[in-house]
XYZ file of C-alpha atoms in Angstrom:
475
model
C -177.432 44.329 215.540
C -174.564 42.552 213.672
C -176.949 40.966 211.181
C -178.730 44.307 210.662
C -175.409 46.069 210.048
C -174.296 43.326 207.678
C -177.519 43.522 205.695
C -177.189 47.305 205.487
C -173.565 47.133 204.327
C -174.394 44.362 201.883
C -177.293 46.363 200.428
C -175.361 49.640 200.262
C -174.346 50.136 196.642
C -175.177 46.535 195.758
C -176.045 47.436 192.157
C -172.519 48.803 191.620
C -173.906 50.942 188.781
C -175.232 47.677 187.296
C -171.647 46.635 186.564
C -171.127 42.866 186.450
C -167.738 41.239 186.169
C -166.853 38.111 184.229
C -167.212 35.549 187.055
C -170.661 36.894 187.862
C -171.569 36.677 184.172
C -170.705 32.974 184.306
C -173.131 32.577 187.213
C -175.797 34.540 185.350
C -175.319 32.515 182.172
C -175.297 29.116 183.853
C -178.234 29.951 186.120
C -180.321 30.953 183.107
C -179.666 27.734 181.226
C -182.255 25.013 181.595
C -181.362 22.136 183.883
C -181.309 19.916 180.792
C -178.598 22.173 179.303
C -176.790 22.734 182.583
C -175.975 19.092 183.245
C -174.059 18.400 179.990
C -172.253 21.730 180.420
C -171.021 20.690 183.860
C -169.514 17.591 182.329
C -167.199 19.889 180.381
C -166.591 22.763 182.790
C -167.251 24.161 186.286
C -168.562 20.959 187.826
C -167.310 22.148 191.244
C -169.905 24.935 191.094
C -172.705 22.747 189.766
C -174.856 22.733 192.898
C -174.575 26.499 193.217
C -175.622 27.016 189.604
C -178.600 24.694 190.070
C -179.701 26.589 193.193
C -179.262 29.927 191.408
C -181.318 28.557 188.511
C -184.183 27.885 190.904
C -183.675 31.282 192.532
C -183.865 33.133 189.220
C -187.035 31.282 188.220
C -188.809 33.084 191.046
C -186.785 36.287 191.012
C -187.158 37.023 187.289
C -190.894 36.395 187.504
C -191.433 38.730 190.463
C -188.630 41.244 191.020
C -186.400 41.015 187.956
C -188.128 43.778 186.051
C -188.068 46.088 189.068
C -184.691 45.496 190.723
C -182.616 44.222 187.821
C -180.273 41.302 187.197
C -177.327 42.675 189.190
C -179.336 42.711 192.409
C -180.736 39.276 191.631
C -177.202 37.924 191.270
C -176.016 39.377 194.576
C -179.027 39.241 196.873
C -178.417 35.581 197.896
C -174.862 36.519 198.901
C -176.110 39.522 200.914
C -178.510 37.253 202.790
C -175.821 34.610 203.303
C -173.382 37.103 204.834
C -176.184 38.455 207.014
C -176.735 34.936 208.356
C -172.977 34.520 208.791
C -172.805 37.695 210.904
C -175.642 36.403 213.077
C -173.813 33.087 213.478
C -170.575 34.846 214.453
C -172.438 36.842 217.102
C -174.023 33.693 218.571
C -170.723 31.846 218.455
C -168.903 34.667 220.233
C -171.634 34.800 222.846
C -171.380 31.060 223.380
C -167.591 31.101 223.652
C -167.098 34.240 225.779
C -170.227 36.260 226.420
C -172.896 38.492 224.997
C -170.719 41.575 224.636
C -167.970 39.586 222.916
C -170.508 38.084 220.519
C -171.850 41.516 219.660
C -168.365 42.888 219.001
C -167.412 39.807 216.959
C -170.466 40.119 214.739
C -169.857 43.832 214.203
C -166.162 43.247 213.456
C -167.087 40.578 210.912
C -169.497 42.909 209.108
C -166.913 45.703 208.937
C -164.134 43.617 207.315
C -163.778 44.875 203.718
C -163.317 41.422 202.192
C -166.588 40.328 203.824
C -168.396 43.265 202.245
C -166.767 42.490 198.909
C -168.094 38.951 198.690
C -171.430 39.899 200.205
C -171.919 41.748 196.908
C -170.729 39.071 194.522
C -172.853 36.602 192.611
C -170.771 33.577 193.513
C -170.939 30.831 196.139
C -168.299 32.114 198.562
C -170.612 34.050 200.907
C -172.904 31.025 201.211
C -169.969 28.712 201.947
C -168.758 31.149 204.609
C -172.176 31.177 206.284
C -172.376 27.374 206.267
C -168.921 27.020 207.834
C -169.795 29.592 210.526
C -172.990 27.810 211.502
C -171.352 24.383 211.370
C -168.681 25.746 213.733
C -171.434 26.889 216.069
C -172.983 23.407 216.051
C -169.538 21.895 216.657
C -169.083 24.008 219.782
C -172.546 22.977 221.011
C -171.873 19.319 220.278
C -168.529 19.440 222.108
C -170.244 20.821 225.202
C -173.278 18.519 225.121
C -172.774 15.669 222.623
C -176.098 14.841 221.045
C -176.780 12.975 217.794
C -178.887 15.743 216.286
C -176.089 18.274 216.768
C -173.564 16.036 215.050
C -176.052 15.318 212.255
C -176.605 19.055 211.816
C -172.852 19.699 211.801
C -172.301 16.984 209.205
C -175.141 18.215 207.010
C -173.958 21.833 206.988
C -170.338 20.928 206.274
C -171.402 18.504 203.553
C -173.536 21.215 201.952
C -170.597 23.647 202.125
C -168.223 21.144 200.505
C -170.698 20.392 197.738
C -170.885 24.111 197.006
C -167.094 24.433 196.980
C -164.596 21.657 197.629
C -162.159 23.879 199.567
C -164.721 24.230 202.336
C -163.231 20.898 203.434
C -160.196 22.821 204.736
C -162.373 23.955 207.636
C -162.399 20.364 208.905
C -158.719 20.374 210.022
C -159.376 23.660 211.833
C -162.315 22.092 213.641
C -160.275 19.023 214.519
C -157.407 21.155 215.812
C -159.862 23.093 217.976
C -161.096 19.903 219.610
C -157.550 18.663 220.184
C -156.419 21.981 221.670
C -159.466 21.923 223.946
C -158.487 18.407 225.062
C -161.904 16.994 224.317
C -162.605 13.397 225.339
C -162.146 10.607 222.843
C -165.856 10.128 222.254
C -166.098 13.687 220.957
C -163.040 13.223 218.743
C -164.490 9.988 217.383
C -167.796 11.686 216.618
C -165.988 14.493 214.800
C -163.850 11.980 212.880
C -166.969 10.088 211.761
C -168.629 13.332 210.700
C -165.505 14.376 208.785
C -165.264 11.075 206.935
C -168.912 11.419 205.936
C -168.391 14.990 204.793
C -165.334 14.089 202.711
C -166.966 11.018 201.206
C -169.952 12.997 199.910
C -168.176 15.243 197.377
C -165.322 12.788 196.690
C -166.667 11.682 193.268
C -167.176 15.345 192.384
C -163.604 16.192 193.380
C -162.184 13.305 191.355
C -164.210 14.323 188.319
C -163.216 17.978 188.717
C -159.536 17.101 188.303
C -160.294 16.631 184.599
C -161.240 20.307 184.515
C -158.140 21.602 186.298
C -157.210 23.634 183.209
C -159.840 26.135 184.372
C -157.489 27.404 187.067
C -154.399 27.276 184.888
C -154.337 31.088 185.101
C -153.240 30.775 188.730
C -149.492 31.090 189.037
C -148.767 32.415 192.522
C -150.929 34.070 195.178
C -151.965 37.661 194.575
C -149.776 39.917 196.783
C -152.749 42.000 197.950
C -154.650 38.886 198.980
C -151.595 37.565 200.814
C -151.136 40.915 202.532
C -154.782 40.941 203.622
C -154.407 37.505 205.155
C -151.108 38.424 206.807
C -152.576 41.571 208.373
C -155.642 39.754 209.694
C -153.494 36.855 210.936
C -151.131 39.135 212.853
C -153.967 41.202 214.305
C -155.939 38.072 215.179
C -153.014 36.453 217.004
C -152.390 39.749 218.816
C -156.052 39.867 219.861
C -155.746 36.306 221.145
C -153.190 37.552 223.670
C -155.805 39.748 225.360
C -156.933 37.765 228.429
C -160.549 36.640 228.207
C -162.481 34.009 230.102
C -164.006 31.413 227.816
C -167.194 29.522 228.509
C -167.567 25.823 227.888
C -164.995 23.161 227.043
C -163.910 24.699 223.712
C -162.193 28.010 224.368
C -162.068 31.066 222.176
C -158.414 30.648 221.233
C -158.860 26.937 220.555
C -161.445 27.618 217.858
C -160.454 31.117 216.703
C -156.762 30.627 215.938
C -157.066 27.374 213.907
C -160.012 28.762 211.944
C -158.045 31.936 211.195
C -154.790 30.272 210.184
C -155.147 26.654 209.091
C -157.402 26.849 205.998
C -155.253 29.487 204.307
C -151.951 27.890 205.286
C -153.104 24.503 204.023
C -154.257 26.032 200.743
C -150.889 27.737 200.355
C -149.182 24.386 200.910
C -151.390 22.785 198.277
C -150.424 25.573 195.915
C -146.830 24.360 195.977
C -148.074 21.172 194.308
C -150.525 22.882 191.946
C -151.319 26.619 192.108
C -154.742 26.942 193.728
C -154.616 29.841 196.166
C -157.299 32.503 195.904
C -158.472 34.102 199.141
C -162.168 33.625 198.351
C -161.710 29.839 198.307
C -161.190 29.963 202.088
C -163.075 33.174 202.813
C -164.407 31.711 206.046
C -161.023 32.234 207.697
C -162.199 35.774 208.496
C -164.661 34.230 210.968
C -161.703 33.225 213.139
C -160.378 36.774 213.070
C -163.774 38.238 213.920
C -164.146 35.966 216.969
C -160.703 36.861 218.327
C -161.080 40.576 217.577
C -164.574 40.705 219.044
C -163.494 39.154 222.327
C -160.513 41.503 222.574
C -162.668 44.555 221.851
C -165.236 43.484 224.410
C -162.470 43.190 226.978
C -160.857 46.521 226.152
C -164.144 48.409 225.927
C -165.791 46.876 228.960
C -167.948 49.269 231.008
C -166.315 51.839 233.274
C -166.080 50.588 236.810
C -164.874 47.108 236.006
C -161.407 46.232 237.245
C -158.663 48.220 235.558
C -161.028 50.212 233.368
C -161.042 54.019 233.313
C -162.843 56.612 231.238
C -159.530 57.728 229.723
C -158.710 54.194 228.607
C -162.147 53.695 227.149
C -161.972 56.988 225.239
C -158.547 56.019 223.900
C -159.742 52.720 222.482
C -162.917 54.292 221.122
C -160.763 56.854 219.307
C -158.659 54.062 217.799
C -161.808 52.338 216.543
C -163.120 55.521 214.957
C -159.788 56.053 213.179
C -159.800 52.466 211.902
C -163.333 52.866 210.552
C -162.389 56.172 208.910
C -159.389 54.492 207.260
C -161.606 51.677 205.940
C -164.229 54.011 204.475
C -162.364 54.731 201.190
C -161.813 50.979 200.743
C -165.498 50.254 201.296
C -166.529 52.995 198.866
C -164.124 51.602 196.240
C -165.584 48.100 196.623
C -168.937 49.496 195.513
C -167.580 50.954 192.281
C -167.231 49.131 188.926
C -163.453 49.607 189.120
C -163.230 47.274 192.125
C -163.494 44.171 189.932
C -161.357 42.836 187.081
C -163.680 44.105 184.376
C -167.045 45.749 183.773
C -169.058 43.648 181.355
C -171.919 46.159 181.324
C -169.596 48.940 180.122
C -168.008 46.603 177.577
C -171.376 45.693 176.049
C -172.443 49.351 176.011
C -169.235 50.400 174.230
C -169.563 47.665 171.611
C -173.120 48.806 170.942
C -171.907 52.391 170.484
C -169.090 51.706 168.017
C -170.553 48.823 166.019
C -172.708 49.013 162.913
C -175.277 46.388 161.915
C -173.575 43.679 159.892
C -170.083 44.268 161.303
C -167.921 41.282 162.065
C -167.140 40.512 165.710
C -164.134 38.866 167.318
C -163.412 38.038 170.936
C -159.694 37.985 171.727
C -159.102 35.634 173.415
C -162.118 33.418 172.770
C -162.931 33.079 176.478
C -163.977 36.741 176.469
C -167.087 35.604 174.603
C -168.574 35.320 178.091
C -168.890 39.136 177.961
C -171.868 38.747 175.633
C -173.818 36.425 177.928
C -175.295 38.985 180.336
C -175.942 41.796 177.827
C -176.555 40.205 174.419
C -178.305 43.351 173.119
C -174.960 45.155 172.943
C -173.729 42.550 170.439
C -176.946 42.142 168.481
C -176.650 42.453 164.723
C -172.940 41.545 164.702
C -171.527 38.410 163.091
C -169.214 36.371 165.329
C -166.610 35.403 162.738
C -164.790 32.801 164.802
C -167.533 30.858 166.545
C -168.330 27.357 165.303
C -170.804 26.478 168.063
C -172.290 28.905 170.547
C -171.709 28.352 174.270
C -175.220 26.952 174.668
C -175.023 24.663 171.635
C -171.573 23.353 172.585
C -172.409 22.982 176.305
C -169.426 25.138 177.207
C -168.834 28.549 178.772
C -167.193 30.203 175.777
C -168.324 28.219 172.743
C -166.058 26.462 170.266
C -164.213 28.187 167.436
C -163.408 27.349 163.838
C -159.921 26.524 162.648
C -157.427 29.320 162.165
C -157.691 29.091 158.357
C -161.500 29.241 158.464
C -161.389 32.277 160.751
C -158.972 34.030 158.405
C -161.227 33.398 155.389
C -164.278 34.775 157.202
C -162.337 37.825 158.383
C -161.162 38.632 154.850
C -164.783 38.595 153.682
C -165.694 41.351 156.171
C -165.264 45.100 155.625
C -165.340 46.081 159.305
C -164.592 44.039 162.436
C -165.228 44.981 166.046
C -162.712 43.336 168.371
C -163.554 42.915 172.054
C -160.242 42.017 173.629
C -158.105 42.204 176.716
C -156.553 45.541 177.649
C -153.006 46.385 176.653
C -150.226 44.542 178.422
C -152.070 41.250 178.938
C -150.461 37.980 177.793
C -151.776 36.646 174.487
C -152.854 33.095 173.704
C -150.672 31.130 171.283
C -153.242 28.741 169.786
C -153.954 28.527 166.060
C -157.151 30.582 166.227
C -155.705 33.526 168.152
C -152.597 33.619 165.953
C -154.811 33.733 162.854
C -156.889 36.580 164.296
C -153.867 38.715 165.145
C -152.052 38.060 161.899
C -155.082 38.798 159.699
C -155.899 42.021 161.527
C -152.283 43.151 161.215
C -151.888 42.281 157.537
C -155.282 43.098 156.034
C -156.980 45.667 158.281
C -156.404 49.138 159.675
C -157.434 50.488 163.063
C -160.359 52.909 162.795
C -160.931 53.582 166.481
C -160.040 52.119 169.836
C -161.538 52.615 173.280
C -160.167 51.500 176.619
C -162.935 50.203 178.883
C -162.399 48.883 182.388
C -160.919 45.427 181.835
C -161.081 45.506 178.032
C -160.167 47.316 174.821
C -162.788 47.692 172.106
C -161.186 48.272 168.692
C -162.837 48.784 165.308
C -160.833 47.505 162.326
C -161.660 48.020 158.655
C -160.185 47.154 155.273
C -157.862 49.928 154.035
C -159.920 52.980 153.057
C -163.146 51.657 154.594
C -162.982 53.297 158.026
C -165.291 56.089 157.009
C -167.558 54.009 154.834
């Protein structure tokens, strides 16, 4: 039932009106490059996502040939994440059953599927849903191995965690949570040694990748301090999870529910926040798997509170009261879940941006992206930009083995702009900080001094403005 519900919720509105946001466009672009082009690109940018892009490349080879024309690129981007979250929900249910009982596992899996942030990343063409599923199933193998230590269980645990860390390096923050669980459960030294050996192996695997990725740390230079909404989401789930842990439940096996649930809920996020004091790095999706800890604790508490009438201390009135609370919670979450399936739920809507450019542009117009990294908007829907001349680009993203291409000098951009009668500018919306490099300064100054605004449209996450030489707006 939990996996069926998760698949339904993941499939509901998955197209999101075919809107794709900029991070998903990066996935789409990289996955559609040949492996020969992908490798040199990863040496410049996004090496931490290299394995995911390679897997998505293989996925799209089959998908585009069979279902791409029928279902579309947006579904192709997100379907692997829907499946991954479905598997994660199944793993949560089995883990809850193993730790407490069948009813607790069922409630845990259902609670996991109903968490809005889970539904959000189940419909996102990035690696985070897959990493979450791998951490959930590795946790399940850890619990089995702690109860009955066998080499194949430890090998499976190591393999899944290694795979997760190769997909995203911050999956490694699940390892301290696992270690804390074993310590809290007072496991014998042989189990702790086996976990320590597995952890060393897991950390050694992606170590060269992590070292190399430090050269690309400028990619997350936009991170300053954690997003307040993301922090609030974590705080709410943390408080509720700890409160659920206070509900008395009887755990099965040597590793108890609280021993695994509380560290998994709290430690990854807290450790990432600590790391952010050294270098800003906190984004909730990097440690999305923390919600698994909440789901386990909440599921066990719900199973206890909603146990069948007739068990000790349970009455029909009490059961109706808790059922009413659950219905109210679900009703309160419904507007959030509906919003997550709209284009406005993400930072921008690249599909709408490309459509608007196609509507306002004329063949032969000049084109500018401001800032240059917004050139990624053209990757998923190149038809919207067809027939326009990119005045700033020196080498395209593909030719330069980069995400956004390389641009000419500021003086060269100015000369090319002055030779154009009309320029379509695809830029950030009003109020966003502007880049201070030579190219962006030249773009702004030339537009201000030599061009007039003909029209301007606000699109979700962007502003599309048509500039022309004085007197040429109507021509």
